[in-house]
């Protein structure tokens, strides 16, 4: 690496990205308004990978709005967007400042006007998440966190429950869009194992971003999922971490947002206990991991 590259890397590491966070919050609010304007309307729906993996014109419209607004403000920044990747853009996380965007997290909910949909925006530099924003549209709740500065919901600081006893936990998860026999068998058997631990209960809201934020609020104690993508969980992962929670891979190793596996929990004790009883299905093992 030459001297100019070293200087640029140092500047990126030491930069204060608060101005990007402020702008991202403004863009997320505007995106939420676009979503709510279409929430009760009839939607044009297209299936992607399965009958449970849907996209609407609003997904594409909102993503285009978010990316265009950010690109006008920060023309040298890069993007990973759910719909852009779905249209063939390369899924690659580099060291460059990168915005990771899920324009409508919970598209099935959106299609049915089920009241949990969210805008999820994360910002990464040197493959490290600097901040995350999750705007839960229907209930007008904005969750956000900046690295080293805490996590908040509508300005109120968040704290995980701190629960250490897995038998007193509420677990949040999703069946997900994978509907082949192996994936369904794995997901349902995982839920069976959790209920036999036992845990207090298993819940699902239909949006990974809002699901995981429930751990940050202390309303739930664990979130786990297998098969999601970085745009589903990048923002909410830092929100949980900044609220004092633990985020790891489902095999107990270090969390990698590109691995398609995550446990977010109130404590390392609970996270490790969950990791010991759940398993991943083949599409979500290391050989299927996207490029970083």
Coordinates of C-alpha atoms in Angstrom, one line a residue:
X1 CA 0.0 0.0 0.0
X2 CA 1.5 3.4 -1.0
X3 CA 1.6 6.5 1.2
X4 CA -1.4 8.2 -0.3
X5 CA -3.5 5.1 0.2
X6 CA -2.3 4.8 3.9
X7 CA -3.3 8.5 4.5
X8 CA -6.8 7.9 2.9
X9 CA -7.3 4.8 5.1
X10 CA -6.3 6.7 8.2
X11 CA -8.7 9.6 7.3
X12 CA -11.6 7.1 6.8
X13 CA -10.9 5.4 10.1
X14 CA -10.7 8.7 12.1
X15 CA -13.6 10.4 10.3
X16 CA -16.7 11.5 12.2
X17 CA -19.7 10.2 10.2
X18 CA -22.3 12.1 12.2
X19 CA -23.2 14.3 9.2
X20 CA -24.0 11.1 7.2
X21 CA -26.1 9.8 10.0
X22 CA -28.1 13.1 10.2
X23 CA -28.7 13.0 6.5
X24 CA -29.6 9.3 6.6
X25 CA -32.2 9.9 9.2
X26 CA -33.8 12.6 7.1
X27 CA -33.8 10.3 4.0
X28 CA -35.3 7.4 6.0
X29 CA -38.1 9.6 7.2
X30 CA -38.9 10.7 3.6
X31 CA -38.7 7.1 2.4
X32 CA -41.2 6.1 5.2
X33 CA -43.6 8.8 4.0
X34 CA -43.5 7.3 0.5
X35 CA -44.2 3.8 1.9
X36 CA -47.1 5.0 4.0
X37 CA -48.6 6.9 1.0
X38 CA -48.8 3.5 -0.7
X39 CA -49.5 1.3 2.3
X40 CA -53.3 0.9 1.9
X41 CA -53.3 0.9 -1.9
X42 CA -53.4 -2.0 -4.3
X43 CA -49.9 -3.2 -5.1
X44 CA -48.4 -4.8 -8.2
X45 CA -46.6 -7.9 -6.8
X46 CA -43.8 -10.0 -8.4
X47 CA -42.3 -13.1 -7.0
X48 CA -38.5 -13.4 -6.8
X49 CA -36.9 -16.6 -5.4
X50 CA -40.1 -18.1 -4.0
X51 CA -43.8 -17.4 -3.4
X52 CA -42.8 -15.8 -0.1
X53 CA -40.1 -13.6 -1.6
X54 CA -42.0 -10.6 -3.1
X55 CA -41.2 -7.3 -4.7
X56 CA -43.5 -4.4 -5.5
X57 CA -43.1 -1.2 -7.5
X58 CA -42.8 0.6 -4.2
X59 CA -39.7 -1.4 -3.2
X60 CA -38.0 -0.2 -6.3
X61 CA -39.3 3.3 -6.1
X62 CA -38.2 3.8 -2.5
X63 CA -34.8 2.3 -3.1
X64 CA -34.2 4.6 -6.1
X65 CA -35.3 7.6 -4.0
X66 CA -32.9 6.7 -1.2
X67 CA -29.9 6.0 -3.4
X68 CA -30.5 9.1 -5.6
X69 CA -30.8 11.4 -2.5
X70 CA -27.6 10.0 -1.0
X71 CA -25.6 10.0 -4.3
X72 CA -26.5 13.6 -4.8
X73 CA -25.1 14.4 -1.3
X74 CA -22.2 12.0 -1.3
X75 CA -21.3 11.2 -5.0
X76 CA -18.3 9.1 -4.1
X77 CA -20.1 6.7 -1.8
X78 CA -21.1 3.2 -2.8
X79 CA -24.3 1.2 -2.3
X80 CA -25.6 -2.3 -1.6
X81 CA -29.4 -2.3 -2.1
X82 CA -31.7 -5.3 -2.0
X83 CA -33.5 -4.5 -5.2
X84 CA -30.4 -3.4 -7.1
X85 CA -28.7 -6.8 -6.2
X86 CA -31.9 -8.5 -7.3
X87 CA -31.6 -6.8 -10.7
X88 CA -28.0 -8.0 -11.1
X89 CA -25.8 -5.6 -9.3
X90 CA -22.7 -7.2 -7.7
X91 CA -23.1 -8.0 -4.0
X92 CA -19.7 -7.0 -2.6
X93 CA -18.7 -5.1 0.5
X94 CA -15.5 -3.2 0.1
X95 CA -13.5 -0.7 2.3
X96 CA -15.1 2.3 0.6
X97 CA -17.9 4.2 2.4
X98 CA -21.0 2.1 1.6
X99 CA -24.7 2.5 2.3
X100 CA -26.5 -0.9 2.8
X101 CA -30.2 -0.4 2.0
X102 CA -33.4 -2.4 2.4
X103 CA -36.1 0.0 1.1
X104 CA -39.0 -2.0 2.5
X105 CA -38.1 -4.6 5.0
X106 CA -41.2 -6.7 5.4
X107 CA -42.5 -6.6 1.8
X108 CA -45.0 -9.5 2.5
X109 CA -46.4 -7.4 5.3
X110 CA -46.5 -4.3 3.0
X111 CA -48.5 -6.2 0.4
X112 CA -51.0 -7.3 3.0
X113 CA -51.1 -4.0 4.9
X114 CA -49.9 -5.9 8.0
X115 CA -48.5 -3.1 10.2
X116 CA -44.8 -4.0 10.5
X117 CA -42.7 -2.6 7.6
X118 CA -39.5 -0.7 7.9
X119 CA -36.8 1.2 6.0
X120 CA -33.3 -0.2 7.0
X121 CA -30.1 1.8 6.2
X122 CA -26.6 1.0 7.4
X123 CA -23.4 2.8 6.7
X124 CA -20.1 1.0 6.6
X125 CA -16.5 2.1 6.2
X126 CA -13.6 -0.4 6.0
X127 CA -16.3 -3.2 6.3
X128 CA -17.2 -1.8 9.8
X129 CA -20.7 -0.5 10.5
X130 CA -20.5 3.1 11.6
X131 CA -24.2 3.6 12.1
X132 CA -27.6 2.0 11.5
X133 CA -31.1 3.3 11.0
X134 CA -34.4 1.3 11.2
X135 CA -37.5 3.4 10.5
X136 CA -40.6 1.4 11.5
X137 CA -43.1 3.1 9.3
X138 CA -46.6 2.3 10.6
X139 CA -45.9 3.1 14.3
X140 CA -43.5 5.9 13.4
X141 CA -40.6 4.6 15.4
X142 CA -37.1 5.4 14.4
X143 CA -34.3 3.3 15.8
X144 CA -30.7 4.3 15.3
X145 CA -27.2 3.8 16.7
X146 CA -23.8 5.2 15.9
X147 CA -20.7 3.2 16.8
X148 CA -19.6 4.0 20.3
X149 CA -22.4 6.5 21.0
X150 CA -25.4 4.3 22.1
X151 CA -28.7 3.2 20.6
X152 CA -31.9 5.2 20.6
X153 CA -35.6 4.9 19.7
X154 CA -37.2 8.3 18.9
X155 CA -34.5 9.9 21.0
X156 CA -34.8 7.6 24.0
X157 CA -31.7 5.6 24.9
X158 CA -32.2 1.8 24.5
X159 CA -30.9 -1.0 26.7
X160 CA -31.2 -4.8 26.2
X161 CA -32.9 -6.8 29.0
X162 CA -29.6 -8.3 30.2
X163 CA -31.5 -11.6 30.6
X164 CA -29.0 -14.5 31.4
X165 CA -31.6 -17.3 31.8
X166 CA -32.7 -18.8 28.5
X167 CA -35.8 -20.3 30.0
X168 CA -37.0 -16.8 30.7
X169 CA -36.4 -15.5 27.2
X170 CA -38.8 -14.4 24.4
X171 CA -37.2 -15.4 21.1
X172 CA -37.9 -13.6 17.8
X173 CA -37.3 -15.3 14.5
X174 CA -38.8 -15.8 11.0
X175 CA -39.5 -18.8 8.7
X176 CA -38.0 -16.7 5.9
X177 CA -38.4 -17.0 2.1
X178 CA -36.5 -20.3 1.7
X179 CA -39.3 -22.9 1.1
X180 CA -37.4 -26.0 0.0
X181 CA -37.8 -29.1 2.1
X182 CA -34.3 -28.8 3.8
X183 CA -34.8 -25.2 4.7
X184 CA -38.3 -25.7 6.1
X185 CA -37.3 -28.8 8.0
X186 CA -34.3 -27.0 9.5
X187 CA -36.2 -23.8 10.5
X188 CA -39.1 -25.7 12.0
X189 CA -36.9 -28.2 13.9
X190 CA -34.9 -25.2 15.3
X191 CA -38.1 -23.7 16.7
X192 CA -39.0 -27.1 18.2
X193 CA -35.6 -27.2 19.9
X194 CA -36.1 -23.7 21.3
X195 CA -39.5 -24.5 22.7
X196 CA -38.1 -27.6 24.4
X197 CA -35.3 -25.7 26.1
X198 CA -37.8 -24.2 27.1
X199 CA -38.1 -20.5 26.3
X200 CA -41.1 -18.4 27.2
X201 CA -42.2 -18.0 23.6
X202 CA -41.3 -17.5 20.0
X203 CA -42.5 -14.5 18.1
X204 CA -42.3 -13.2 14.5
X205 CA -43.2 -9.7 13.2
X206 CA -42.3 -10.3 9.5
X207 CA -39.5 -7.8 9.3
X208 CA -36.0 -8.8 10.4
X209 CA -34.9 -5.2 11.0
X210 CA -37.8 -4.5 13.5
X211 CA -37.5 -8.1 14.9
X212 CA -33.9 -7.5 15.9
X213 CA -34.6 -4.0 17.3
X214 CA -37.0 -5.6 19.8
X215 CA -33.9 -7.1 21.4
X216 CA -32.4 -3.6 21.7
X217 CA -35.5 -2.3 23.4
X218 CA -35.5 -5.2 25.9
X219 CA -39.0 -6.3 24.7
X220 CA -37.4 -9.5 23.4
X221 CA -34.3 -11.3 24.6
X222 CA -33.1 -13.1 21.5
X223 CA -33.3 -12.8 17.8
X224 CA -31.9 -15.4 15.4
X225 CA -32.3 -16.0 11.7
X226 CA -30.7 -18.1 9.0
X227 CA -31.0 -17.0 5.3
X228 CA -31.4 -13.3 5.5
X229 CA -29.1 -10.8 3.7
X230 CA -26.9 -8.0 4.9
X231 CA -29.5 -5.4 4.0
X232 CA -31.9 -7.1 6.5
X233 CA -29.7 -7.0 9.5
X234 CA -26.7 -4.6 9.1
X235 CA -28.5 -1.6 10.6
X236 CA -30.2 -3.5 13.4
X237 CA -27.0 -5.4 14.4
X238 CA -25.2 -2.2 15.5
X239 CA -28.4 -1.0 17.2
X240 CA -28.4 -4.2 19.4
X241 CA -24.7 -3.9 20.0
X242 CA -24.9 -0.2 21.0
X243 CA -27.8 -1.1 23.3
X244 CA -25.5 -3.5 25.2
X245 CA -26.4 -6.7 23.4
X246 CA -24.4 -9.5 21.8
X247 CA -24.4 -10.2 18.1
X248 CA -22.8 -13.4 16.7
X249 CA -23.0 -16.1 14.1
X250 CA -25.4 -18.9 14.7
X251 CA -22.4 -21.3 15.1
X252 CA -21.1 -19.1 18.0
X253 CA -18.3 -17.4 16.0
X254 CA -17.8 -13.7 15.2
X255 CA -20.7 -12.0 13.5
X256 CA -20.3 -11.4 9.7
X257 CA -23.2 -9.5 8.1
X258 CA -22.4 -11.3 4.8
X259 CA -22.8 -14.8 6.2
X260 CA -26.6 -14.9 6.2
X261 CA -26.6 -16.1 9.8
X262 CA -27.1 -14.1 13.1
X263 CA -28.0 -14.4 16.7
X264 CA -28.7 -11.1 18.6
X265 CA -29.2 -11.5 22.3
X266 CA -29.4 -9.9 25.7
X267 CA -26.2 -11.6 26.9
X268 CA -23.4 -13.8 25.7
X269 CA -24.8 -16.6 28.0
X270 CA -28.1 -16.6 26.2
X271 CA -26.5 -16.2 22.8
X272 CA -24.2 -19.2 23.3
X273 CA -27.0 -21.3 24.6
X274 CA -29.1 -20.6 21.6
X275 CA -26.1 -21.3 19.3
X276 CA -25.8 -24.8 20.7
X277 CA -29.3 -25.9 19.8
X278 CA -29.9 -24.4 16.3
X279 CA -28.4 -25.4 13.0
X280 CA -28.1 -23.8 9.5
X281 CA -29.2 -25.2 6.2
X282 CA -26.9 -25.7 3.3
X283 CA -27.4 -22.4 1.4
X284 CA -26.3 -20.5 4.5
X285 CA -23.0 -22.1 5.1
X286 CA -19.6 -20.6 4.4
X287 CA -19.4 -21.9 0.8
X288 CA -22.4 -19.8 0.0
X289 CA -21.1 -16.6 1.5
X290 CA -21.1 -13.5 -0.9
X291 CA -17.8 -11.8 -1.7
X292 CA -16.5 -9.2 0.8

